[in-house]
Amino acid sequence: MTDTPTPKSSNQMWGGRFADGPDAIMEAINASIGFDKRMAAQDIAGSRAHAAMLGATGILERSDVDAIREGLLTVLSEIEVGTFQFSTALEDIHMNVEARLKDLIGDPAGRLHTGRSRNDQVATDFKLWVRDQLDAAERGLLALMRALLAQAEAGADWVMPGFTHLQTAQPVTWGHHMMAYVEMFGRDLGRVRDARVRMNTSPLGAAALAGTSFPIDRHMTAEALGFDTPAANSLDAVSDRDFALEFLGAASICAIHLSRFAEELVIWSSAQFRFVTLSDRFSTGSSIMPQKKNPDAAELIRAKVGRIFGANTALMMVMKGLPLTYSKDMQEDKEQVFDAADNLMLALAAMTGMVSDMTANRESLAAAAGSGFSTATDLADWLVRVLGLPFREAHHITGSLVALAEQKGCDLPDLSLDEMQSAHAGITNDVFDVLGVENSVRSRISYGGTAPERVREQVSRWKDLIS
């Protein structure tokens, strides 16, 4: 696909970058075909539905409707195979399609615009495009969640350290950690589905802003395009971009979750952690250091959040001060959404690939799980549960034993019973049963806890929810 060149003239006021005259400058700032041609399929779908309705209501002759339908299919085919000539002089996708349609079928093409405006046309096209992206995001999230569920099921009883402040806190299981991200992406899935329900009203037929005097059937076009109902207020229909903002909002939160997980994969795949091994498919080497295996896919996912946040902020700034109804400012609504959607889908696909391919290093996870006094809380809980101590006293005793173990250069289970009893005489040999990391994770049986049986229950629940 190529852009049709436009004539040039001198520009003495601006010169340099703009060698064309003021008319060419206006064309450059006014034209949106460079990016809104991405909505060609949606534009043609909307026009086909509108033409069919015009025929069904008797507004157009059947011969005109048939010519328009066949002509639009030809235009779509030309666009899909790359022979369509886009022109900046025709401003946008709507006028480019209509001009080519006129070349193909003559006068009937001019009747297609009866009962509609570019205002409701672009709102309809954009809604259809965003709806497609919400559907794509749903598919991407489901694929990622299934990959995480497979990891969680395989490692439901593999111990690893749980962290707060990136410091060892308590032992958890690999499966439990994977399921935390299933919960996050499950909320993203809910936001995507919820946004799709709320946005699914049709602007088509709202015309410029006030509706139309033609006896159109907006319910017919809404149904043909898969909308639940026509938008109920013509002013709102042409000026609403909430659907795009909701998509960007949901994308931004999802990008946060992707970025958090990406950060963990960067850390976990390092030589200092060795928690996971990422596949070669999602890693790169160094141009100078032959030993390097860089988690570049994770790092790039981590960076995508900036672009998606930026798109969200940009569109909010475009919309924040606009009076009803349509203003040309709203032409700036699409590029940010297009970019955010592209990057979200790419990040979801890359993360799904990494999760599917990565190998959790069970031995490294287990070795780290027992370090850093990770069972200190289990000791404090035992003192409360078995000896009946107030928790604050148990906390103090445990802290003193941690200090002793640190001084001796060992972990809590390595202290002798005599050393334990130096902190409290009531401690018995039974305390050592709770100090192992395997025992620790098995004991966390509260709903939502890290015990392997609870992890498997949550895996089963989510499998049912997304099956």
XYZ file of C-alpha atoms in Angstrom:
467
model
C 0.000 0.000 0.000
C 1.358 3.389 -0.954
C 0.399 6.984 -0.332
C -0.525 9.093 -3.351
C 1.910 12.039 -3.617
C 0.571 15.593 -3.458
C 1.853 18.645 -5.376
C 4.460 20.814 -3.671
C 4.818 24.579 -3.517
C 7.202 26.913 -1.701
C 6.686 27.816 1.924
C 8.523 31.000 2.834
C 7.080 31.279 6.345
C 8.163 27.901 7.720
C 10.669 26.629 5.145
C 12.948 23.751 6.108
C 10.828 20.860 7.262
C 7.693 22.075 5.437
C 8.633 22.921 1.849
C 4.962 22.791 0.829
C 2.491 25.649 0.980
C -0.007 26.213 3.785
C -2.565 23.990 2.042
C -0.129 21.068 2.260
C 0.557 21.826 5.921
C -3.154 21.754 6.629
C -3.411 18.486 4.761
C -0.586 17.030 6.826
C -2.092 17.987 10.179
C -5.637 17.145 9.135
C -5.075 13.758 7.514
C -5.436 10.606 9.600
C -5.196 7.999 6.847
C -1.629 7.212 7.869
C -2.935 5.468 10.956
C -6.709 5.044 10.709
C -6.343 2.781 7.682
C -5.928 0.097 10.332
C -9.691 0.346 10.762
C -10.454 -0.483 7.119
C -12.141 -3.804 7.884
C -14.285 -2.212 10.589
C -15.174 0.728 8.332
C -16.310 -1.551 5.544
C -18.265 -3.767 7.958
C -20.088 -0.681 9.262
C -20.827 0.537 5.735
C -22.162 -2.850 4.673
C -24.479 -2.969 7.685
C -25.624 0.613 7.022
C -26.287 -0.090 3.337
C -28.283 -3.222 4.137
C -30.397 -1.233 6.588
C -30.983 1.547 4.048
C -32.278 -1.073 1.657
C -34.458 -2.834 4.226
C -36.101 0.445 5.242
C -36.730 1.494 1.635
C -34.417 4.492 1.819
C -32.256 3.075 -0.995
C -33.231 1.022 -4.018
C -32.254 -2.640 -3.901
C -30.074 -2.197 -7.003
C -28.066 0.512 -5.229
C -27.647 -1.660 -2.146
C -26.447 -4.609 -4.221
C -23.934 -2.420 -6.072
C -22.652 -0.953 -2.795
C -22.302 -4.388 -1.214
C -20.319 -5.811 -4.110
C -18.226 -2.661 -4.428
C -17.319 -2.683 -0.730
C -16.244 -6.312 -0.961
C -13.974 -5.383 -3.867
C -12.478 -2.488 -1.867
C -11.866 -4.783 1.098
C -10.168 -7.320 -1.146
C -7.900 -4.635 -2.617
C -6.913 -3.476 0.850
C -6.219 -7.015 2.048
C -3.977 -7.863 -0.917
C -2.185 -4.513 -0.791
C -3.208 -2.979 -4.123
C -5.404 -0.220 -2.660
C -3.979 3.291 -3.138
C -4.417 5.367 0.017
C -4.457 9.150 -0.437
C -3.662 11.749 2.226
C -5.676 14.252 0.202
C -8.779 12.218 1.101
C -7.946 12.620 4.820
C -9.184 9.393 6.375
C -10.199 5.797 5.862
C -13.866 6.728 5.388
C -13.266 9.076 2.449
C -10.634 6.802 0.925
C -13.072 3.900 0.881
C -15.942 6.023 -0.412
C -13.819 7.528 -3.206
C -12.671 4.101 -4.379
C -16.248 2.831 -4.163
C -17.342 5.636 -6.476
C -14.620 4.668 -8.946
C -15.995 1.146 -8.938
C -19.785 1.639 -8.977
C -20.439 5.306 -9.774
C -23.423 7.225 -8.380
C -24.732 4.601 -5.917
C -21.572 5.161 -3.860
C -22.719 8.693 -3.061
C -25.963 7.347 -1.577
C -24.165 5.216 1.019
C -23.698 8.192 3.318
C -27.449 8.794 3.634
C -28.503 8.981 7.272
C -25.024 9.007 8.770
C -22.017 11.274 9.302
C -18.303 10.746 9.598
C -18.828 11.493 13.294
C -20.925 8.410 14.004
C -18.993 6.453 11.382
C -15.615 6.935 13.061
C -17.070 6.287 16.514
C -18.503 3.015 15.209
C -15.286 1.980 13.469
C -13.206 2.757 16.531
C -15.553 0.882 18.845
C -15.459 -2.152 16.591
C -11.644 -1.999 16.501
C -11.314 -1.652 20.271
C -13.814 -4.460 20.777
C -11.619 -6.691 18.627
C -8.642 -5.768 20.815
C -10.567 -6.614 23.979
C -11.346 -10.011 22.472
C -7.675 -10.468 21.565
C -6.625 -9.451 25.078
C -9.042 -11.994 26.533
C -7.512 -14.738 24.418
C -4.010 -13.625 25.372
C -4.817 -13.563 29.079
C -6.431 -16.996 28.971
C -3.359 -18.455 27.256
C -1.056 -16.910 29.860
C -3.208 -18.094 32.752
C -3.219 -21.645 31.386
C 0.580 -21.581 31.161
C 0.770 -20.392 34.772
C -1.678 -23.076 35.897
C 0.532 -25.737 34.307
C 3.540 -24.410 36.237
C 1.521 -24.234 39.463
C 0.201 -27.770 39.130
C 3.650 -29.197 38.413
C 5.204 -27.413 41.398
C 2.351 -27.405 43.898
C 4.624 -28.818 46.618
C 7.994 -27.365 45.577
C 9.249 -25.128 48.372
C 10.755 -21.723 47.710
C 11.289 -18.564 49.745
C 8.510 -16.048 49.982
C 9.679 -12.452 50.156
C 8.717 -9.145 51.663
C 10.943 -6.136 50.899
C 12.799 -8.660 48.690
C 14.042 -10.213 51.927
C 13.357 -13.827 52.858
C 10.123 -13.925 54.840
C 8.475 -17.367 55.004
C 8.607 -20.525 52.919
C 5.947 -20.838 50.234
C 5.474 -23.160 47.291
C 6.287 -22.572 43.659
C 2.711 -23.407 42.830
C 1.426 -20.808 45.261
C 3.636 -18.136 43.730
C 2.437 -19.002 40.219
C -1.163 -18.873 41.418
C -0.647 -15.333 42.716
C -0.162 -14.252 39.108
C -3.169 -16.291 38.001
C -5.212 -14.191 40.437
C -3.720 -10.957 39.065
C -4.318 -11.851 35.443
C -7.741 -13.176 36.389
C -8.663 -9.675 37.552
C -7.304 -8.322 34.267
C -9.523 -10.807 32.458
C -12.508 -9.555 34.464
C -11.720 -5.942 33.572
C -11.420 -6.788 29.882
C -14.723 -8.656 29.878
C -16.451 -5.965 31.883
C -15.214 -3.206 29.569
C -16.475 -5.134 26.560
C -19.972 -5.416 28.009
C -20.149 -1.718 28.843
C -18.859 -0.488 25.481
C -21.115 -2.669 23.344
C -23.609 -0.031 22.182
C -23.720 1.176 18.594
C -23.094 4.842 17.665
C -24.133 4.213 14.056
C -27.131 6.350 13.078
C -26.415 9.098 15.597
C -25.223 10.998 12.498
C -23.344 14.257 13.071
C -24.723 14.759 16.594
C -28.532 15.004 16.574
C -29.691 11.859 14.808
C -31.284 11.934 11.367
C -34.657 12.662 9.772
C -34.421 9.515 7.632
C -36.471 6.535 8.921
C -33.410 4.423 9.690
C -33.434 1.288 11.837
C -30.598 1.630 14.326
C -31.479 -1.628 16.037
C -30.915 -3.452 12.754
C -27.424 -2.035 12.244
C -26.549 -2.584 15.905
C -27.520 -6.243 15.657
C -25.683 -6.700 12.350
C -22.468 -5.389 13.898
C -22.762 -7.459 17.072
C -23.723 -4.613 19.386
C -26.250 -5.221 22.143
C -28.232 -2.063 21.449
C -27.939 1.338 19.782
C -26.420 4.102 21.912
C -29.348 5.893 23.534
C -28.175 9.504 23.142
C -26.866 10.813 19.840
C -24.759 13.553 21.458
C -23.006 11.058 23.703
C -22.728 8.474 20.925
C -20.473 10.593 18.716
C -18.409 12.118 21.535
C -17.885 9.067 23.766
C -14.373 7.663 23.961
C -14.781 6.021 27.359
C -14.466 2.636 25.681
C -10.945 3.529 24.520
C -10.030 4.917 27.939
C -11.339 1.783 29.658
C -9.304 -0.372 27.305
C -6.194 1.662 28.097
C -6.962 1.549 31.817
C -7.324 -2.223 31.770
C -4.204 -2.484 29.593
C -2.237 -0.315 32.027
C -3.102 -2.465 35.047
C -2.346 -5.619 33.078
C 0.984 -4.099 32.028
C 1.809 -3.518 35.708
C 1.240 -7.194 36.419
C 3.308 -8.225 33.414
C 6.085 -5.876 34.489
C 6.125 -7.192 38.065
C 6.385 -10.761 36.852
C 9.022 -9.780 34.302
C 11.090 -8.214 37.079
C 10.934 -11.447 39.063
C 12.009 -13.467 36.036
C 14.969 -11.145 35.525
C 16.006 -11.649 39.147
C 15.232 -15.361 39.299
C 17.190 -16.175 36.142
C 20.339 -14.456 37.420
C 23.403 -16.401 38.511
C 22.836 -15.147 42.052
C 19.371 -16.741 42.280
C 19.185 -19.537 39.690
C 15.506 -20.069 40.514
C 14.529 -20.476 36.859
C 16.129 -21.209 33.535
C 14.609 -19.335 30.621
C 14.611 -20.992 27.220
C 16.907 -19.857 24.444
C 13.831 -18.749 22.514
C 13.331 -15.853 24.916
C 16.933 -14.994 25.757
C 19.838 -13.349 23.965
C 23.600 -13.364 24.242
C 26.179 -10.649 24.685
C 28.270 -9.176 21.884
C 31.391 -9.286 24.064
C 30.765 -11.656 27.012
C 30.297 -15.218 25.728
C 28.985 -16.544 29.044
C 25.959 -14.240 29.115
C 22.352 -15.348 28.644
C 20.254 -12.241 28.957
C 16.526 -12.267 29.815
C 15.825 -9.640 27.160
C 12.208 -10.649 26.553
C 11.414 -10.107 30.236
C 13.245 -6.782 30.254
C 11.363 -5.574 27.192
C 8.045 -6.613 28.719
C 9.028 -4.664 31.817
C 9.569 -1.593 29.637
C 6.262 -1.875 27.748
C 4.387 -0.511 30.737
C 5.836 2.950 30.038
C 4.379 3.072 26.532
C 0.998 1.784 27.658
C 0.823 4.209 30.604
C 1.835 7.003 28.243
C -0.987 6.152 25.853
C -3.485 6.162 28.710
C -2.326 9.554 29.971
C -2.217 11.040 26.462
C -5.807 10.117 25.650
C -7.079 11.361 28.997
C -5.390 14.690 28.296
C -6.961 14.849 24.816
C -10.458 14.245 26.176
C -10.372 16.171 29.440
C -11.564 19.589 28.221
C -13.693 18.833 25.176
C -17.219 20.239 25.004
C -19.970 18.161 23.415
C -19.962 16.838 20.836
C -17.237 16.128 18.287
C -14.043 18.172 18.079
C -11.132 17.542 15.756
C -8.998 16.913 18.845
C -10.590 13.483 18.907
C -8.666 12.509 15.794
C -5.763 12.148 18.247
C -7.559 9.290 20.012
C -6.334 6.415 17.880
C -2.558 6.332 17.560
C -2.085 5.903 21.309
C -4.649 3.122 21.458
C -3.166 1.367 18.441
C 0.321 1.496 19.975
C -0.850 0.350 23.405
C -2.823 -2.534 21.933
C 0.129 -3.682 19.818
C 2.461 -3.636 22.792
C 0.025 -5.281 25.195
C -0.641 -8.168 22.815
C 3.076 -8.612 22.165
C 3.867 -8.561 25.893
C 1.139 -11.107 26.664
C 2.374 -13.427 23.925
C 6.019 -13.121 25.009
C 5.185 -13.729 28.667
C 3.093 -16.759 27.749
C 6.008 -18.131 25.777
C 8.467 -17.565 28.604
C 6.212 -19.142 31.230
C 5.490 -22.143 29.009
C 9.179 -22.732 28.284
C 10.848 -21.854 31.584
C 12.188 -24.492 33.951
C 11.949 -23.990 37.691
C 15.148 -25.190 39.384
C 13.661 -27.143 42.265
C 16.922 -27.688 44.109
C 17.853 -24.002 44.061
C 14.374 -23.045 45.197
C 14.493 -25.500 48.086
C 17.973 -24.414 49.168
C 16.883 -20.792 49.243
C 13.639 -21.630 51.038
C 15.505 -22.728 54.145
C 17.846 -19.764 54.314
C 17.387 -16.411 55.974
C 15.584 -17.810 59.048
C 12.470 -18.346 56.941
C 10.781 -20.524 59.594
C 11.081 -17.936 62.374
C 7.357 -17.228 62.203
C 6.653 -20.952 62.542
C 8.730 -20.972 65.736
C 6.817 -17.978 67.125
C 3.500 -19.619 66.235
C 4.599 -22.848 67.972
C 5.445 -20.936 71.145
C 1.958 -19.407 71.104
C 0.102 -22.577 70.148
C 1.974 -25.109 72.339
C 3.290 -23.060 75.281
C 0.409 -20.587 75.357
C 2.677 -17.540 75.270
C 1.379 -14.129 74.187
C 2.445 -13.529 70.609
C 4.546 -10.476 71.488
C 6.537 -12.556 73.996
C 6.883 -15.359 71.466
C 8.066 -12.820 68.911
C 10.731 -11.576 71.335
C 11.955 -15.100 72.168
C 12.133 -16.022 68.499
C 14.053 -12.841 67.743
C 16.625 -13.697 70.378
C 17.065 -17.187 68.888
C 17.469 -15.710 65.397
C 20.191 -13.445 66.811
C 21.878 -16.464 68.400
C 21.754 -18.464 65.148
C 23.105 -15.482 63.237
C 25.941 -15.156 65.723
C 26.773 -18.857 65.336
C 26.494 -18.686 61.526
C 23.755 -21.300 61.322
C 20.008 -21.471 60.745
C 17.290 -22.003 63.351
C 16.929 -25.790 62.865
C 20.680 -26.112 63.471
C 20.451 -24.801 67.048
C 20.563 -27.448 69.788
C 17.678 -27.986 72.206
C 19.831 -26.558 75.012
C 20.380 -23.406 72.971
C 16.662 -23.180 72.288
C 15.873 -23.588 75.976
C 18.288 -20.806 76.839
C 15.652 -18.472 75.416
C 12.720 -20.267 77.061
C 12.881 -23.326 79.311
C 9.561 -24.701 78.072
C 10.771 -25.406 74.555
C 10.846 -29.139 73.756
C 12.187 -31.316 70.955
C 8.805 -31.055 69.261
C 9.745 -27.565 68.112
C 12.054 -29.029 65.471
C 9.028 -30.521 63.694
C 7.873 -27.026 62.675
C 11.261 -25.669 61.686
C 11.610 -27.588 58.427
C 10.428 -25.714 55.350
C 8.402 -28.690 54.109
C 6.505 -28.823 57.395
C 6.100 -25.071 57.310
C 4.348 -24.950 53.947
C 2.191 -27.980 54.749
C 0.957 -26.241 57.876
C -0.387 -23.185 56.015
C -3.787 -24.738 55.379
C -5.971 -21.636 55.726
C -8.025 -20.744 52.652
C -5.683 -19.063 50.192
C -2.641 -20.422 51.989
C 0.471 -21.991 50.515
C -0.153 -25.597 51.607
C 0.109 -27.874 48.561
C -3.442 -29.139 49.038
C -4.730 -25.563 48.955
C -2.666 -24.799 45.841
C -4.134 -27.801 44.045
C -7.630 -26.709 45.034
C -7.031 -23.266 43.526
C -5.571 -24.775 40.355
C -8.699 -26.887 39.979
C -10.976 -23.909 40.672
C -9.303 -21.751 38.038
C -9.282 -24.547 35.483
C -13.040 -24.770 35.870
C -13.442 -20.991 35.678
C -11.563 -20.574 32.412
C -12.369 -23.860 30.708
